[in-house]
Each structure stands twice: as C-alpha cells, then as structure tokens.
Coordinates of C-alpha atoms in Angstrom, one line a residue:
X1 CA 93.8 64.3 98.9
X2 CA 92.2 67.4 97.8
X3 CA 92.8 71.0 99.5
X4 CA 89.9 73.2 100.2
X5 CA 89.1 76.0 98.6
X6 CA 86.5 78.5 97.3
X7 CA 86.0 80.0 94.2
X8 CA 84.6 83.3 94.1
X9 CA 82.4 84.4 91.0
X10 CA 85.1 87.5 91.1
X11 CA 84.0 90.9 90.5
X12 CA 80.7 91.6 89.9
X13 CA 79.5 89.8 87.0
X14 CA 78.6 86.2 85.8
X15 CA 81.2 85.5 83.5
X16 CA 82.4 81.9 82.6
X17 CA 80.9 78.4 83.5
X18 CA 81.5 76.4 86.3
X19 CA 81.4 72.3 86.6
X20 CA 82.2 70.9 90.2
X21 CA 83.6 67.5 89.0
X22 CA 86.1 69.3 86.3
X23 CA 87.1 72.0 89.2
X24 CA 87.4 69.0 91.5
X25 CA 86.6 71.0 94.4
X26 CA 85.7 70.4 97.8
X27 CA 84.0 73.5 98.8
X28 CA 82.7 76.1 95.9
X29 CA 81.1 79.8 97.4
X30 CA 79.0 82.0 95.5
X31 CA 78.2 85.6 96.5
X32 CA 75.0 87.0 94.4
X33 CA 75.6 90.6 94.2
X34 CA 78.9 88.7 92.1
X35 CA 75.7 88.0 89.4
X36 CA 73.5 91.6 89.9
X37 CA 71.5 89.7 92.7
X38 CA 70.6 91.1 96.1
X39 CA 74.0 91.9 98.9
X40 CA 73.5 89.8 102.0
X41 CA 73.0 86.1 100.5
X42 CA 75.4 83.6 98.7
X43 CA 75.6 79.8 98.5
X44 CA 78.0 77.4 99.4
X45 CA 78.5 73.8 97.2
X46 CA 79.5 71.0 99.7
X47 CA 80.9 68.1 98.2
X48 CA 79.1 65.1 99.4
X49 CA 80.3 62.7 102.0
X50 CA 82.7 66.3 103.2
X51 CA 81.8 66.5 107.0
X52 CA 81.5 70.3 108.3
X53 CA 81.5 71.6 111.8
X54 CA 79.2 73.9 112.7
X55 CA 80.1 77.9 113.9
X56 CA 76.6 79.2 114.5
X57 CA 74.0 77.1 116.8
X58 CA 71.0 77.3 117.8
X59 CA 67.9 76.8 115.8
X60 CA 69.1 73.7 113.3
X61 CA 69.1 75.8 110.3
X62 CA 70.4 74.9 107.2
X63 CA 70.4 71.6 108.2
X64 CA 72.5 72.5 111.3
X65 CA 75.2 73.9 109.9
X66 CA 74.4 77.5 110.3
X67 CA 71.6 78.8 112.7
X68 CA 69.4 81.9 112.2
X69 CA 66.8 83.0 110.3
X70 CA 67.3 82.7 106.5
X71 CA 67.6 85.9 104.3
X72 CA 64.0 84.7 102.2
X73 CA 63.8 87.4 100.0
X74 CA 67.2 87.3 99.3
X75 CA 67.7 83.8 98.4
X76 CA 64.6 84.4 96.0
X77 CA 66.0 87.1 94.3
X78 CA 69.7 85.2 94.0
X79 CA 67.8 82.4 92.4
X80 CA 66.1 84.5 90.3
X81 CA 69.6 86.7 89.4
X82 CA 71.0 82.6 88.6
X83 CA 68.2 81.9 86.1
X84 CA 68.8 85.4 84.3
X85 CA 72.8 85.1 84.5
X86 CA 72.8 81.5 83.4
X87 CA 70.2 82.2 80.2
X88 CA 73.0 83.5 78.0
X89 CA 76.1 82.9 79.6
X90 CA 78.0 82.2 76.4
X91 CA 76.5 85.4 74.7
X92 CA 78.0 87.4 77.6
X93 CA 81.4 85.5 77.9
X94 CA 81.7 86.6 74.1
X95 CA 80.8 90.4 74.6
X96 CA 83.1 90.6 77.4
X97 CA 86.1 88.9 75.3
X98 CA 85.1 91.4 72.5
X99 CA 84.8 94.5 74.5
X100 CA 88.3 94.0 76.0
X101 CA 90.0 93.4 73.3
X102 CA 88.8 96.8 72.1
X103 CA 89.8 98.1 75.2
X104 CA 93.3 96.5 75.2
X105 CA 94.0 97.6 71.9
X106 CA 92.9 101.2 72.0
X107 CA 94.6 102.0 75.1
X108 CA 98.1 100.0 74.1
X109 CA 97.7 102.4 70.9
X110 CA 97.0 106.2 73.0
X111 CA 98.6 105.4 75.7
X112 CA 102.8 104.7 76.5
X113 CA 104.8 102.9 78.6
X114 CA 102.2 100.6 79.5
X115 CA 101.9 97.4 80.7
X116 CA 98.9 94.6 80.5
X117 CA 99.8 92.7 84.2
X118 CA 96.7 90.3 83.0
X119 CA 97.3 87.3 81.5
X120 CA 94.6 87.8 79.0
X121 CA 95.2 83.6 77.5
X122 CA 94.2 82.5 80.8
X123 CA 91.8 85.1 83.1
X124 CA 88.3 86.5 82.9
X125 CA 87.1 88.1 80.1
X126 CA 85.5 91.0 81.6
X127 CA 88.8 92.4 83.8
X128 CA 91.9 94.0 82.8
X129 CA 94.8 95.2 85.2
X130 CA 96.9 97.6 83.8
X131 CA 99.6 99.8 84.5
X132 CA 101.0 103.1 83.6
X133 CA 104.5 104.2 84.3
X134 CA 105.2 107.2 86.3
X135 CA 101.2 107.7 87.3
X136 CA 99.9 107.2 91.0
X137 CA 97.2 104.3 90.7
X138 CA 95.3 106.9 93.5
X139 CA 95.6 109.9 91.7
X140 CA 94.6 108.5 88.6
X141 CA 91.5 106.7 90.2
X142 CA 90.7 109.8 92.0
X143 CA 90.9 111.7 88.6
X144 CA 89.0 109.1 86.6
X145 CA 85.8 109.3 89.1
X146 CA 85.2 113.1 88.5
X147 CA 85.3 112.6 84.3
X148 CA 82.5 109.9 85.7
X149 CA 84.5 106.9 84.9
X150 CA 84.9 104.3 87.9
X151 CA 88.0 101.9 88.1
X152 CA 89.9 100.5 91.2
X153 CA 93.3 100.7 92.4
X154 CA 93.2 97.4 94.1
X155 CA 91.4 94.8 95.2
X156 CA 87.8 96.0 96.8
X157 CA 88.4 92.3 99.0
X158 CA 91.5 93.6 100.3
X159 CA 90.7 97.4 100.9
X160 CA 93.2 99.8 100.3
X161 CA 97.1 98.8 100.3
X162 CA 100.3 100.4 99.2
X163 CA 101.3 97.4 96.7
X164 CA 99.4 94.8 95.8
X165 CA 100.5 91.2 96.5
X166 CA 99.0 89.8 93.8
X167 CA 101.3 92.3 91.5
X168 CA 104.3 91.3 93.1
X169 CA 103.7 87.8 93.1
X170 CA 103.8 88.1 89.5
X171 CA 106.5 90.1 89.2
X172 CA 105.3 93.3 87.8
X173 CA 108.3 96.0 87.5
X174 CA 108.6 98.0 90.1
X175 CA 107.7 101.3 88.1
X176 CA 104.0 99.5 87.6
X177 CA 103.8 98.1 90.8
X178 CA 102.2 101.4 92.1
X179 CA 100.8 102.7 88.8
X180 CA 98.5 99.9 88.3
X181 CA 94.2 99.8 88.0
X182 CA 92.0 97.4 87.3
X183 CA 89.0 98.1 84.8
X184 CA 86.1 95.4 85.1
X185 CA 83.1 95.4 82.1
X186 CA 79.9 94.7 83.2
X187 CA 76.6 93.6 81.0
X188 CA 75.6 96.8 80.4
X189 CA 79.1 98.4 78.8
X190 CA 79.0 99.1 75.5
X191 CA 81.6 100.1 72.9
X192 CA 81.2 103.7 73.2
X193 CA 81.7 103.7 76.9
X194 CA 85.0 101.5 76.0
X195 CA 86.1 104.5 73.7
X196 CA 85.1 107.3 76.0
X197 CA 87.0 105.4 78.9
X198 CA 90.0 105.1 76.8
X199 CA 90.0 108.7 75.9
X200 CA 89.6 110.2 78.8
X201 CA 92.3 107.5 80.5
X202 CA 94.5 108.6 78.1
X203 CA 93.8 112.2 78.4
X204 CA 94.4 111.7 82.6
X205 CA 97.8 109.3 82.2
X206 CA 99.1 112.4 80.5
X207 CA 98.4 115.1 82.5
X208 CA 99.9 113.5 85.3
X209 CA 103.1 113.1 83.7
X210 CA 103.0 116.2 82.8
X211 CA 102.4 117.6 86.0

C-alpha cells in the first residue's frame, strides 16, 4: 500500500521533472508562485480511483471537493507560468547545476571552516545549505540583506526556529547547527551575482569572527 504524500515544487523555481507513475505517488501538490506564477493558486494531482473527502461545502466546486469561487485569473496565469517553466526545463536544470558548482567552489576556496550540509549527488540544483563555524545564521542574514544580498536562515515553510530539524536529522555538528543559510538560484542569477555573493559572504563570515 502506498503512503500519501505531496511533493512540493520547493523554493521558488521550476527545477527538475516530475513523472507521477515513476514517483508513484498518491497525491502530488503544486504551488505556482514555486514556478514565478501568481500567490493564491496551486494544483493538486489525484491518483485515479483515490477517494477524497471533502472539507469545504457548499457550491459543488471542483467537482465537489472544494467549494468556492475559483481564483480565474490566477489559475490562467499558473497555466501560463507551466507553459513558460516547462519550455526549457532541461536548459534551466543545467544553468542551475552550473551556477552552483561555481558557487560551491568559490566559497569552499574564500571561505574556512565550512561545511556543505547539502547532499549535492542527490538534491536540487538551484539550493545550497551551508554553514559557517563560529557565525550566527541571523547575524549573518541580517548583514547579507544590507550589502543587498538575500539568503535565509531556515526554512520560509517553517518560519523562524532556533535549530533546524532538518539539520539535526542529518547530523550536522553542533558548531554548524546554528551557523547555517540556505542560498537558492533563481532563473535570472547570473555568474557575476554568484561572484559578488561570494565576496561579499566571505567578506561578512569574517568580520563576525573577528568581532
């Protein structure tokens, strides 16, 4: 018997292909402001024969599984952010595996005593956790905003947390476990924002330890 479970596009971007029969899912949820499409409006794949109750009644929509007045414009402009998204997946899968790589390289050269917590054989190509001993995730977001560079100390699902469980599930050390941000590359990053993020990361990491 399979489990339910969803499968969330991640972070913000379209970034790797998705076939229902491989996944062997029962459920599959996308959110379009995951793909640059409107906030408000997802989708939800339903394997067929899967009976659902109903939370919402009223009106029958969505075939009676969710009453209320559909979100028109929105589900137009998420089927219009699918056909861009899906045009040249491959091409962005690529750029994303490229740009990281960059960005893991240069920082694991300026920057030491860190640690890559992503597994980068076997995740996303466009997101990269990373830690920095001896430097507050907070302080160092907080820092990296005003040079006009945005990254995220946790989870934007979870909202803010002392330790992430995710971290500890993996067993990061315990001198990472609060010194770690995750960096996520969107379509429109290019190389020179990678190396301008990577100086001025560098530049931030030490001044803290200094401080």
């Amino acid at each position: 018997m399979r489990s339910f479970f969803s499968y969330g596009c991640g972070t913000g971007r379209w970034k790797d292909e998705i076939d229902v029969r491989k996944l062997g899912v029962d459920m599959l949820s996308f959110a379009a402001h995951k793909i640059y499409g409107p906030k408000g409006v997802g989708a939800l794949y339903v394997r067929k024969g899967l009976k659902l109750q109903p939370l919402i009644h009223g009106g029958g929509q969505e075939k009676g599984l969710r009453s209320g007045t559909e979100n028109i414009a929105g589900i137009v402009g998420f089927g219009k952010a699918c056909e861009l998204a899906s045009a040249n997946i491959v091409g962005r899968i690529e750029n994303y595996e490229k740009l990281r790589s960059i960005l893991v390289m240069e920082l694991s050269v300026r920057v030491q005593d860190m640690r890559i917590n992503t597994p980068l054989d076997k995740s996303l190509g466009n997101t990269l956790n990373v830690g920095f001993a001896g430097v507050p995730a907070d302080a160092l977001v907080v820092r990296l905003d005003l040079d006009g560079v945005c990254v995220s100390g946790g989870s934007a699902c979870l909202g803010l947390s002392k330790t992430s469980h995710v971290l500890k599930a993996m067993e990061v050390p315990l001198e990472y476990l609060f010194s770690s941000i995750r960096i996520s590359l969107g379509i429109h990053t290019t190389e020179d924002e990678i190396h301008r993020s990577v100086e001025k990361i560098a530049g931030n990491v030490m001044q803290i330890r200094e401080c």
